[in-house]
Tab-separated table of C-alpha atoms and ligand atoms in Angstrom:
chain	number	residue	atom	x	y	z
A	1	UNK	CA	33.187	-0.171	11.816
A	2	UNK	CA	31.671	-2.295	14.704
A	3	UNK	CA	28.344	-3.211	14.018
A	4	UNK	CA	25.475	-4.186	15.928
A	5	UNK	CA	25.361	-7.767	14.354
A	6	UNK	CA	28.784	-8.434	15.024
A	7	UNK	CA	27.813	-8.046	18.686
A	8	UNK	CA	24.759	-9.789	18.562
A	9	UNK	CA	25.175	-12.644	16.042
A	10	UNK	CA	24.039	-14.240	13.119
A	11	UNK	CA	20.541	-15.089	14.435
A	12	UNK	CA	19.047	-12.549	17.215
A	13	UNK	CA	15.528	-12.245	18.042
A	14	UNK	CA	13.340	-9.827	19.934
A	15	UNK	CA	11.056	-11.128	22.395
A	16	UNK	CA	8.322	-9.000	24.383
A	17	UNK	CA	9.095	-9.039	28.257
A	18	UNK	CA	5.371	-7.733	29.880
A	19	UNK	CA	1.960	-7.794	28.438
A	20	UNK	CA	2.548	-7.048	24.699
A	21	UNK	CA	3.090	-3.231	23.648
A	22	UNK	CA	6.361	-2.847	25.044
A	23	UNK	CA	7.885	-0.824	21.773
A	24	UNK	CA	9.227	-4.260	20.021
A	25	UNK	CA	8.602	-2.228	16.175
A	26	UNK	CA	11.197	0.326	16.864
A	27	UNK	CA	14.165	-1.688	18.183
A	28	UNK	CA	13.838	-4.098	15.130
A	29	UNK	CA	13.636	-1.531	12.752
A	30	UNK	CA	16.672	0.160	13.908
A	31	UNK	CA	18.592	-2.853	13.326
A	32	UNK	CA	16.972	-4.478	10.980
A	33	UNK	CA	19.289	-2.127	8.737
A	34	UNK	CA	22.092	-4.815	9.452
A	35	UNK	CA	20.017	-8.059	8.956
A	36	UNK	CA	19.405	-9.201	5.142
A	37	UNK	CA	16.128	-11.515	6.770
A	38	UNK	CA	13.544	-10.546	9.119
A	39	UNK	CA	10.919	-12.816	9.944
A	40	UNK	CA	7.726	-12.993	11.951
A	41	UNK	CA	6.909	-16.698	13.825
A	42	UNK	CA	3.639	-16.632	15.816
A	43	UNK	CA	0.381	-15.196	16.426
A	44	UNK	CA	-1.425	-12.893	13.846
A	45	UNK	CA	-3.214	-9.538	13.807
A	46	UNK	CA	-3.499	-9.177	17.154
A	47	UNK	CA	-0.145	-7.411	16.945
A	48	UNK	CA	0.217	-4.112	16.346
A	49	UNK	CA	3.908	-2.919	15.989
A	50	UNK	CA	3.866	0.837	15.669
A	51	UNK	CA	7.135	2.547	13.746
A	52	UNK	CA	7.879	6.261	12.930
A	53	UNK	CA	10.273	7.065	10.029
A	54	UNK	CA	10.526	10.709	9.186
A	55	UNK	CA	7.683	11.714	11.393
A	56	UNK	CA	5.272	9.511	9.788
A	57	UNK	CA	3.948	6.534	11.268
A	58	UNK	CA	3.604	2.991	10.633
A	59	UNK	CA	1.032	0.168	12.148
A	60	UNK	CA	1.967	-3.236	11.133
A	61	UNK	CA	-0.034	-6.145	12.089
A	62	UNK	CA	0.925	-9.156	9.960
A	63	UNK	CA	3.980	-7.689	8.086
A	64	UNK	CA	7.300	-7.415	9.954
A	65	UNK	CA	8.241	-3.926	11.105
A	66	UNK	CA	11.631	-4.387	9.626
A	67	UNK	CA	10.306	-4.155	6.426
A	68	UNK	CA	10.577	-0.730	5.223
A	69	UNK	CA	14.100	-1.781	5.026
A	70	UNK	CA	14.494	-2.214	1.170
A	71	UNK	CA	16.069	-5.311	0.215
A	72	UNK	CA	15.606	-7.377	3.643
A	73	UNK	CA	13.824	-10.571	2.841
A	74	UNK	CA	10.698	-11.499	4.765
A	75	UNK	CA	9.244	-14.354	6.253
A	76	UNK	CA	6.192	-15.289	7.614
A	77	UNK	CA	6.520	-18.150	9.611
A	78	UNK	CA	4.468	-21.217	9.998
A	79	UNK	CA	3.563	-20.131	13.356
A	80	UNK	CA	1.245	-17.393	12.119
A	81	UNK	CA	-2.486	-17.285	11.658
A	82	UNK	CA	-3.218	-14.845	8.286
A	83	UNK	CA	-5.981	-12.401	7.929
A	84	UNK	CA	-5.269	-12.379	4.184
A	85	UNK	CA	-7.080	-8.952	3.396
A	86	UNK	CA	-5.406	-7.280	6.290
A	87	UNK	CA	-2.214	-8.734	5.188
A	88	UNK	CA	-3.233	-7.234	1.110
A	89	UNK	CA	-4.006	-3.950	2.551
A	90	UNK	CA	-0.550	-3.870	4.662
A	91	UNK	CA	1.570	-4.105	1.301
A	92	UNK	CA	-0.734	-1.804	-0.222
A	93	UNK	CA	0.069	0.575	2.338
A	94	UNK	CA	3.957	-0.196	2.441
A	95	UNK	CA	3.804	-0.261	-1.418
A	96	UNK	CA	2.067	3.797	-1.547
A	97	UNK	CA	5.538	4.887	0.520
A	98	UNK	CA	7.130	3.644	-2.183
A	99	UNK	CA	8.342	0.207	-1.056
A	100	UNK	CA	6.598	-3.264	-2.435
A	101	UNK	CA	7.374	-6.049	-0.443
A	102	UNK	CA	5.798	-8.411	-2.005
A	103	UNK	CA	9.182	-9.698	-4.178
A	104	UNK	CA	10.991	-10.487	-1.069
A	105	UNK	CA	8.039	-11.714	1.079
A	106	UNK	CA	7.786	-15.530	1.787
A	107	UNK	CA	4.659	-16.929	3.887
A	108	UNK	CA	5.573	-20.362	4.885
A	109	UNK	CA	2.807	-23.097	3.367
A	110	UNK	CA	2.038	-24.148	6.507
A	111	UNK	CA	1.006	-21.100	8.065
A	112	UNK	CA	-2.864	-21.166	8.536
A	113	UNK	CA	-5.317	-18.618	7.161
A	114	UNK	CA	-7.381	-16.892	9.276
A	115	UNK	CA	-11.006	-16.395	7.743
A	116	UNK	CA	-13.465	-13.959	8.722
A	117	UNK	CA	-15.794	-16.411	10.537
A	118	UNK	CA	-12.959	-16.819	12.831
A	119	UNK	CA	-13.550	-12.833	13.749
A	120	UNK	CA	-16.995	-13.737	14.000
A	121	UNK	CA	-16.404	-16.837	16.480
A	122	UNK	CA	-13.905	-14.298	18.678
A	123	UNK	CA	-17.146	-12.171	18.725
A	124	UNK	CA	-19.207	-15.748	20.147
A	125	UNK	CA	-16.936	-16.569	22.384
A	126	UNK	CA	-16.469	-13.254	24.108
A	127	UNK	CA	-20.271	-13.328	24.265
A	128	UNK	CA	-20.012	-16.322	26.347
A	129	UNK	CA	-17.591	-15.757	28.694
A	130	UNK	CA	-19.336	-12.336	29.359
A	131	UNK	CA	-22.470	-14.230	29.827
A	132	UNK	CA	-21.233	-17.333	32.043
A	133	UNK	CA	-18.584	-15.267	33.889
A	134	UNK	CA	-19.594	-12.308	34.133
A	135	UNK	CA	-16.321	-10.905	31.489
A	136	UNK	CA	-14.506	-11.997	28.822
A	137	UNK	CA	-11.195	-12.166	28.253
A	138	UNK	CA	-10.767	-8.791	26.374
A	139	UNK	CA	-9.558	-10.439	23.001
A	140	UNK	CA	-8.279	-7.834	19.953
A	141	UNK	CA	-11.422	-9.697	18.314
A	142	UNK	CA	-9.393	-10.739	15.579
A	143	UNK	CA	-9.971	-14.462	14.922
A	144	UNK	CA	-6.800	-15.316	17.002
A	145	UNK	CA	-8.256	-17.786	19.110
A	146	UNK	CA	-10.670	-19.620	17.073
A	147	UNK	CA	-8.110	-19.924	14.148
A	148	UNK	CA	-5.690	-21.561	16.415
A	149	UNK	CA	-8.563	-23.609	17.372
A	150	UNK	CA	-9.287	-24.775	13.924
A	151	UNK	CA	-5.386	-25.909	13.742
A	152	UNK	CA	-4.952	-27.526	16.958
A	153	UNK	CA	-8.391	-29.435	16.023
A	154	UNK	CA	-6.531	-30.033	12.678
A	155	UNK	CA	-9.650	-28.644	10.806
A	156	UNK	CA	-7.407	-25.327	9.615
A	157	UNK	CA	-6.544	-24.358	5.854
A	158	UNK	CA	-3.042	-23.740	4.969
A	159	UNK	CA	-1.517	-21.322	2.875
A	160	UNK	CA	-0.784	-24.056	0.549
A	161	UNK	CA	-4.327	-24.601	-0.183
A	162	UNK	CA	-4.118	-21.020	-1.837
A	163	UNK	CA	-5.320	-21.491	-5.368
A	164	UNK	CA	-6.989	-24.499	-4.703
A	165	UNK	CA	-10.784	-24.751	-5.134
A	166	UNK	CA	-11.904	-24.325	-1.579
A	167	UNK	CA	-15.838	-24.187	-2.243
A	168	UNK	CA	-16.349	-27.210	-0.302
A	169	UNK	CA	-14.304	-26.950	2.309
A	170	UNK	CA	-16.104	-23.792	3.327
A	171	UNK	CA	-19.593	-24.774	2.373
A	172	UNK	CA	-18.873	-27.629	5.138
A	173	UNK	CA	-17.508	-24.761	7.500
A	174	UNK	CA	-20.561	-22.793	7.239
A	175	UNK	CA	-22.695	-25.351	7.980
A	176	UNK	CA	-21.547	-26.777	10.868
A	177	UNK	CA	-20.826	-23.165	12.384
A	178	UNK	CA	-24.013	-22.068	11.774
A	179	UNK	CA	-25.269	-25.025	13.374
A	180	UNK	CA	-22.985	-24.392	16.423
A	181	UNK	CA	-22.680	-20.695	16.862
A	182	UNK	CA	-25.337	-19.280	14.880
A	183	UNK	CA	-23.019	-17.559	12.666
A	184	UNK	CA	-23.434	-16.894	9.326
A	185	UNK	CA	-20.328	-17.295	6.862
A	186	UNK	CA	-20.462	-15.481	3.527
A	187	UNK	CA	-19.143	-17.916	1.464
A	188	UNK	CA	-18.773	-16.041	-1.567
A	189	UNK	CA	-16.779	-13.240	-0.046
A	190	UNK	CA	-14.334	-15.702	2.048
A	191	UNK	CA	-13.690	-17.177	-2.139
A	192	UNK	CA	-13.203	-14.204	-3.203
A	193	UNK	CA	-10.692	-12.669	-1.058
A	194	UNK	CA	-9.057	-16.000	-1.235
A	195	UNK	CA	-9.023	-15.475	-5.129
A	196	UNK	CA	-7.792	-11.944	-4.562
A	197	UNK	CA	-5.077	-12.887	-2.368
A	198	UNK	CA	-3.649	-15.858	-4.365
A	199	UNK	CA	-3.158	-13.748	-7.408
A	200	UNK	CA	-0.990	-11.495	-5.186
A	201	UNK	CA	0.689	-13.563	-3.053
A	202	UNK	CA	0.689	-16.889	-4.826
A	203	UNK	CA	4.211	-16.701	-5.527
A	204	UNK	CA	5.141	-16.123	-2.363
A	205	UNK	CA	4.481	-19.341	-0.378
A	206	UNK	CA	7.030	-21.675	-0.301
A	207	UNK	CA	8.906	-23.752	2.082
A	208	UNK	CA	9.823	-21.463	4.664
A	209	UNK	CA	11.682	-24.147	6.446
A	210	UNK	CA	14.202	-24.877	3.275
A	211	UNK	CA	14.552	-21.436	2.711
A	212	UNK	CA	15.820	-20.487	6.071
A	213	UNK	CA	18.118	-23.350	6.635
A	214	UNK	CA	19.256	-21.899	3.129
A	215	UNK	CA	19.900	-18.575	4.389
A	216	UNK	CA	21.356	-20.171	7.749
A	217	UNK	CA	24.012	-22.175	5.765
A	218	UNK	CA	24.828	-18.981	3.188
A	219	UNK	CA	25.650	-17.342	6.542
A	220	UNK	CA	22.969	-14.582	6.060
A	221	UNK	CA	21.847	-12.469	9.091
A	222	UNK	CA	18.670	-13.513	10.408
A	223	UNK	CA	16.131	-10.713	12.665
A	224	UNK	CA	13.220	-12.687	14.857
A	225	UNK	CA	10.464	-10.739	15.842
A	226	UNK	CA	8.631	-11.657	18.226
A	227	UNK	CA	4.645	-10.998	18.760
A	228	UNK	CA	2.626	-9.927	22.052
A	229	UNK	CA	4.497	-10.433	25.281
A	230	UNK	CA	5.768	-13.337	27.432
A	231	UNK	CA	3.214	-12.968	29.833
A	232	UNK	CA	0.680	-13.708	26.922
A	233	UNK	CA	1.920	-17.035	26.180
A	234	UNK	CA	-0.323	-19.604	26.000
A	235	UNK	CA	1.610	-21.725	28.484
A	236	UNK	CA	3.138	-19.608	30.574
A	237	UNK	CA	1.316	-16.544	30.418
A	238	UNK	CA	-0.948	-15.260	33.099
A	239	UNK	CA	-3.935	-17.666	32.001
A	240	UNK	CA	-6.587	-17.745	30.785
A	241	UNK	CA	-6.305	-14.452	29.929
A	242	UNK	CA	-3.277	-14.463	27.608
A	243	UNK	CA	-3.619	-15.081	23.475
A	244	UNK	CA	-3.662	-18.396	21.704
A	245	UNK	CA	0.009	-18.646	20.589
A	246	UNK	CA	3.569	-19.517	22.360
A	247	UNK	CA	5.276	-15.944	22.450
A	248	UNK	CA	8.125	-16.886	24.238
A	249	UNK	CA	11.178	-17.816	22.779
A	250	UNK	CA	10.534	-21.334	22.445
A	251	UNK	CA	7.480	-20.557	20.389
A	252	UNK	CA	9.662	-18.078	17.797
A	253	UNK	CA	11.823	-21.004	17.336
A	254	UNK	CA	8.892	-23.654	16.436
A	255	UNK	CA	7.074	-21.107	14.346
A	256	UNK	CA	9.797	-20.579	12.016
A	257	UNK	CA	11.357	-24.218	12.253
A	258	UNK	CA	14.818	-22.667	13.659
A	259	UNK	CA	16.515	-24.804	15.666
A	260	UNK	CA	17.800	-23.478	19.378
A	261	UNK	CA	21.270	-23.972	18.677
A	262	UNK	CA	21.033	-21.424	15.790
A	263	UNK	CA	20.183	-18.458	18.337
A	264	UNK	CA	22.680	-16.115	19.068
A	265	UNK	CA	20.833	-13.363	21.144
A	266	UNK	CA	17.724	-12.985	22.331
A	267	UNK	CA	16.699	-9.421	23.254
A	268	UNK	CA	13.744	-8.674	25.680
A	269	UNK	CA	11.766	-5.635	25.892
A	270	UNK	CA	10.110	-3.882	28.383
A	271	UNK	CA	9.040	-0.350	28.939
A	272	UNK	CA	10.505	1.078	31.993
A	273	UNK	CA	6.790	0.939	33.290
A	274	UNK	CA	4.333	-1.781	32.569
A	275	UNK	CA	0.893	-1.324	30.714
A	276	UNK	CA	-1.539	-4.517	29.976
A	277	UNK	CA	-5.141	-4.627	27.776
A	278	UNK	CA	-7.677	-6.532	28.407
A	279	UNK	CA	-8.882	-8.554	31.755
A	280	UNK	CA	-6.196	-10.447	33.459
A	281	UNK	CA	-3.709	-9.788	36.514
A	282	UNK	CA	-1.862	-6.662	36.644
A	283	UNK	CA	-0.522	-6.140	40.083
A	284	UNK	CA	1.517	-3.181	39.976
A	285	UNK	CA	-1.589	-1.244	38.263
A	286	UNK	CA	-2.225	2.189	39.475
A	287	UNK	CA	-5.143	3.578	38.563
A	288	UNK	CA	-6.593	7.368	38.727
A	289	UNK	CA	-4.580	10.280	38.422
A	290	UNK	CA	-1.194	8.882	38.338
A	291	UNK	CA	-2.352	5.394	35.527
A	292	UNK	CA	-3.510	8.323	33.715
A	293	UNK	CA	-0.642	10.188	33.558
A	294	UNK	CA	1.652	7.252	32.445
A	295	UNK	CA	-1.141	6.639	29.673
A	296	UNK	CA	-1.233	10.093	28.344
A	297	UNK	CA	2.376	10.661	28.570
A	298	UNK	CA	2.925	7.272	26.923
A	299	UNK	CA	0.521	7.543	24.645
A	300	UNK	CA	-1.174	4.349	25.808
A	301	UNK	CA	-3.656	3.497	23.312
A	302	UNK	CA	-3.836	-0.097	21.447
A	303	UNK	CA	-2.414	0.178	18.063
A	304	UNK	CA	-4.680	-2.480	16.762
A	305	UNK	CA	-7.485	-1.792	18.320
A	306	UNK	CA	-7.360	2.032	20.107
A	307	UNK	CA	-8.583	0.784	23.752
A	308	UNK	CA	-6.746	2.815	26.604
A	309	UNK	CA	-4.217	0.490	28.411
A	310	UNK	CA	-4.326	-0.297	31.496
A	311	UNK	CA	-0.637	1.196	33.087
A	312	UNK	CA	1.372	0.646	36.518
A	313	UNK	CA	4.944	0.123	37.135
A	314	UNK	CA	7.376	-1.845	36.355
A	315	UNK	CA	7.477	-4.827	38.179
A	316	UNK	CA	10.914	-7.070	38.125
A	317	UNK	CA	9.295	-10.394	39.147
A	318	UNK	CA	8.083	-10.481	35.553
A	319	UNK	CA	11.292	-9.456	34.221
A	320	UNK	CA	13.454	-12.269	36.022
A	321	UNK	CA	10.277	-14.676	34.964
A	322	UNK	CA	10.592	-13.255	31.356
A	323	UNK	CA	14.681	-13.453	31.427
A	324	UNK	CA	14.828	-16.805	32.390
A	325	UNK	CA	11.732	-18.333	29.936
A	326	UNK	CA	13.665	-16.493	27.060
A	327	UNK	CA	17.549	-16.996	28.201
A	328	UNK	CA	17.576	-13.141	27.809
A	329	UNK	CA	21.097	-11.913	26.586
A	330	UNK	CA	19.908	-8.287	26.794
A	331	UNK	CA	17.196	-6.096	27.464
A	332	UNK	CA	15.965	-3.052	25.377
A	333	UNK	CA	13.865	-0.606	28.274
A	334	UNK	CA	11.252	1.316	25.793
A	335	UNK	CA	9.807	4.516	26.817
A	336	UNK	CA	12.405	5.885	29.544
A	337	UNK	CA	11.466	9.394	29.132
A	338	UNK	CA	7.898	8.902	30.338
A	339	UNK	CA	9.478	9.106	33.257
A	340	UNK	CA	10.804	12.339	32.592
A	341	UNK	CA	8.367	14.190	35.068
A	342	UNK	CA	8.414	11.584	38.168
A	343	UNK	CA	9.217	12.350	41.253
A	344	UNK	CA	9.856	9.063	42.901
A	345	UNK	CA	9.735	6.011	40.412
A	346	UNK	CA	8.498	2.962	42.646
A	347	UNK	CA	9.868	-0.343	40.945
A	348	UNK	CA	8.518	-3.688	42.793
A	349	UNK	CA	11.284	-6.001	44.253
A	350	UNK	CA	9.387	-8.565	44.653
A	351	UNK	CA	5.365	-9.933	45.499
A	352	UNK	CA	4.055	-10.571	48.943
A	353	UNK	CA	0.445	-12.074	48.758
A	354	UNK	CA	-0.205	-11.131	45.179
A	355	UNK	CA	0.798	-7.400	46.227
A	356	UNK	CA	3.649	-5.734	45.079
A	357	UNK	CA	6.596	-5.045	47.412
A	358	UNK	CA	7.816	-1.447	46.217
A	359	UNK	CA	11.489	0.103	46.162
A	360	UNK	CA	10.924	3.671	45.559
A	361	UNK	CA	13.918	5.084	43.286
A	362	UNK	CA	14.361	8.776	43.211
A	363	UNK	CA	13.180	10.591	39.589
A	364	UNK	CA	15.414	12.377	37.406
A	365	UNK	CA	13.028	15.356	36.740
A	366	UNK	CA	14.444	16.304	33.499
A	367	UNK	CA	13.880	15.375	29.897
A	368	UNK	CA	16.083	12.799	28.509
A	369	UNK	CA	13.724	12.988	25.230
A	370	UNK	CA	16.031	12.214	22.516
A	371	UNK	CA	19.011	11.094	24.353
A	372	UNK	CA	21.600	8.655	22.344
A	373	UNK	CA	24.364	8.437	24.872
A	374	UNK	CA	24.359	6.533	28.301
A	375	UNK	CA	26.527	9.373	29.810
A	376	UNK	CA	24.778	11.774	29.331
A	377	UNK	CA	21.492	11.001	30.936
A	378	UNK	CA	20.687	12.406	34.079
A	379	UNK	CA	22.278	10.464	36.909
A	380	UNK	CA	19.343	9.272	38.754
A	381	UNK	CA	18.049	8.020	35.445
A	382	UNK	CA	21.279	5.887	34.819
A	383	UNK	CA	20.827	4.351	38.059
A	384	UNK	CA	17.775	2.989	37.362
A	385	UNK	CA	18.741	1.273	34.442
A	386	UNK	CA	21.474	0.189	36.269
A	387	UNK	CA	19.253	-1.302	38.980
A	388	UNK	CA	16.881	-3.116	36.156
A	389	UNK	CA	20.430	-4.823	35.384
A	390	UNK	CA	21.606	-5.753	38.994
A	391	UNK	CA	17.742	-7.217	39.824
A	392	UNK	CA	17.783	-9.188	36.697
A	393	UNK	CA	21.350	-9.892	35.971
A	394	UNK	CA	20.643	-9.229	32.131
A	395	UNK	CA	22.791	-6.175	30.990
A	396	UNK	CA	20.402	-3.395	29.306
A	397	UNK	CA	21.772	-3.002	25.590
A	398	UNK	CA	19.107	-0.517	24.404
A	399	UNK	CA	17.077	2.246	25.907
A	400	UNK	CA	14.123	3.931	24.276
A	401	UNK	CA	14.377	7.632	24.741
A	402	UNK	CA	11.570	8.331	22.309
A	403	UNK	CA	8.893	7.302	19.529
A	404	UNK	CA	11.485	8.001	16.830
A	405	UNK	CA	13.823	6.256	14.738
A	406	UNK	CA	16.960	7.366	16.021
A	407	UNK	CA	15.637	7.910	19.713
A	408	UNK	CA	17.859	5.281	20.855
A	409	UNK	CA	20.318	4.451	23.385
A	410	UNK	CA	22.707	1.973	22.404
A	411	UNK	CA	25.211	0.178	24.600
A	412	UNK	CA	25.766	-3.340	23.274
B	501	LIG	P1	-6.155	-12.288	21.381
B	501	LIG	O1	-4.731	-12.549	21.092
B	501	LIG	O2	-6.810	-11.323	20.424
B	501	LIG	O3	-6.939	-13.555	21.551
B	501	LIG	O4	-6.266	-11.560	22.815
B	501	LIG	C1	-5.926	-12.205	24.027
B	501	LIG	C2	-5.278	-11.230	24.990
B	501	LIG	O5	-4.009	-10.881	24.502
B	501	LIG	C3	-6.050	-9.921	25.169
B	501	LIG	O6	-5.865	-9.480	26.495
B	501	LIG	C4	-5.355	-8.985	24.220
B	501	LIG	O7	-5.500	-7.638	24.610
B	501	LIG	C5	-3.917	-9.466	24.360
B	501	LIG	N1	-3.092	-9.203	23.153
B	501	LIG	C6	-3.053	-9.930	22.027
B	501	LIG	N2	-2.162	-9.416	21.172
B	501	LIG	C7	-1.614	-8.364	21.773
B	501	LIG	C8	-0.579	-7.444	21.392
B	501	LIG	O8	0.027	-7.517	20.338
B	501	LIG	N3	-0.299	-6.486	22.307
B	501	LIG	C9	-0.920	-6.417	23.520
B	501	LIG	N4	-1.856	-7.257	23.921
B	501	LIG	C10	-2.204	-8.222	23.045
């Protein structure tokens, strides 16, 4: 049998091409199947990986979306900021359809904790900008900036201060944020959740670093999933308004301690349309009748935190920008049959003056809802993968023909 791995290598990762959202959850559950680890490297709760197994659906924010997979091992990489109750409430949820997680689950010890005064700092700072600039940046409001913050200032806990007595530590937080910010920390309930969350998860910190060289050297299989999009990185994201974290490549590697040479593949995803929350450029946005068509027909909603994306087309200057940040091997287009009902799909070439220069390709006008095999999709609809792969020069190895499991193309 010819297997996906044996195509892709021992170490693949998946990597967000636009703005975040672009249907990461579902390509690395569907191979996941052939990985034995899966492991998570940057950012936090922000994400919001949406999978549907058997017609029910899954939101994971901390946990990997791989992980329904029984028997994968899991890492959380150092690169992570961790909501600990969200995280508790994840593996509840996994754990009531019948999976637990938690004896395969390892949370590197130098991942930070994310505390709820970092929520309530997001809150301040938003505040702010709205106040001195008129917006903010449209954060998910969960703590992701201000806990990086509190690690680049290296004034963040660890997970492997789990356990310890933390009383202190926190009693010193609240003060001096409360003289800052004005914000009140409830010291009591931070201990306690910490309390709570050590007796579940004690166990599972540990040297993530070890253990995946481990696993490297035992030859096992090893799934990256990447967080947000590339045009959220920190770096070289459309700043300021991008998230706190590298989510590029580079950033997968350093938040999981892998070294470069240990990548195989890298796959990049992108919908075959583009959608963006919060502020920030976006210049292939349409807006009125036709934005809201791609948003109902996508279903473009933010897992984590419901707002209605903002949606446009797809726009290949970010994909050859994305290709080359990542060293994209292949490129998994999500979401092709949203497309289903266009009548001319206008893709931009290129930029002229911060507008988009626009190649209209013909529609397909047919459903390809469902579809599994290349030739059978409608010819127009072939040609504009095709065309995604001639403008970028990476070769398209997986396109999304649906929310579901097996709604998958697969040509790698
Ligand atoms: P933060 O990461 O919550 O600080 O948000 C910063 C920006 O990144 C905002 O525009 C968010 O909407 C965006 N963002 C963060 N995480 C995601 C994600 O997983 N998907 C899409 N957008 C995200």
């Amino acid at each position: 049998m010819i297997t996906i791995t044996s195509k892709l290598g021992q170490v693949s990762a998946i990597i967000g091409a636009q703005w975040g959202d672009e249907g990461k959850g579902k390509v690395t559950d569907i191979i996941a199947e052939e990985y034995d680890v899966i492991a998570r490297a940057c950012g936090g709760a922000n994400a919001g990986h949406t999978i549907v197994v058997d017609g029910k659906q899954y939101i994971f924010h901390l946990i990997p979306s791989g992980a329904l997979h029984e028997g994968k091992d899991i890492i959380i990489g150092s690169g992570m900021v961790l909501h600990l109750p969200t995280l508790l409430e994840e593996i509840k949820v996994i754990r009531d359809s019948g999976v637990d997680v938690v004896p395969r689950l390892h949370i590197s010890h130098e991942a930070h904790i994310l505390f709820d005064y970092h929520m309530a700092m997001d809150e301040v700072f938003e505040q702010q900008r709205a106040k001195i600039k008129g917006k903010g940046i449209g954060t998910t409001m969960r703590g992701i900036g201000p806990a990086y913050i509190d690690k680049a200032a290296r004034t963040g806990i660890r997970m492997e201060s789990l356990g310890k007595n933390l009383e202190e530590e926190l009693k010193d937080k609240a003060q001096s944020l409360s003289e800052l910010y004005g914000i009140n920390v409830d010291i009591e309930k931070e201990l306690s959740q910490i309390k709570e969350a050590s007796e579940v998860l004690g166990e599972t910190v540990t040297d993530a670093i070890e253990l995946i060289h481990d696993y490297l050297k035992g030859g096992k299989n090893i799934l990256v999933e990447g967080a947000q999009g590339t045009h959220l990185d920190i770096d070289h994201g459309t700043y300021p308004y991008v998230t706190s974290s590298s989510t590029t490549i580079s950033g997968a590697l350093q938040g999981l301690g892998l070294p470069p040479n240990a990548l195989n593949t890298t796959i990049g995803i992108a919908k075959a349309y583009c959608t963006r929350v919060g502020e920030g450029e976006f210049f292939t946005e349409v807006e009125g009748e036709v934005g809201d068509r791609l948003r109902e027909r996508g279903g473009e909603y933010g897992a984590t935190t419901g707002r209605p994306r903002r949606c446009g087309w797809l726009a290949l200057r970010d994909l050859r920008k994305s290709a080359q940040l990542n060293g994209l091997t292949h490129w998994n287009i999500t979401k092709l049959d949203v497309l289903d009902e266009e009548e001319v799909i206008p893709v931009a070439v290129d930029e002229d003056g911060g507008k988009p220069v626009y190649k209209e390709l013909p529609g397909w006008k047919a459903s390809t809802k469902g579809f599994t095999s290349f030739d059978e999709l409608p010819e127009n609809a072939q040609s504009f993968i095709g065309f995604i792969e001639e403008q970028t020069g990476v070769p398209v190895g997986f396109i999304g023909t649906g929310p579901g499991r097996e709604e998958m193309i697969i040509r790698v």
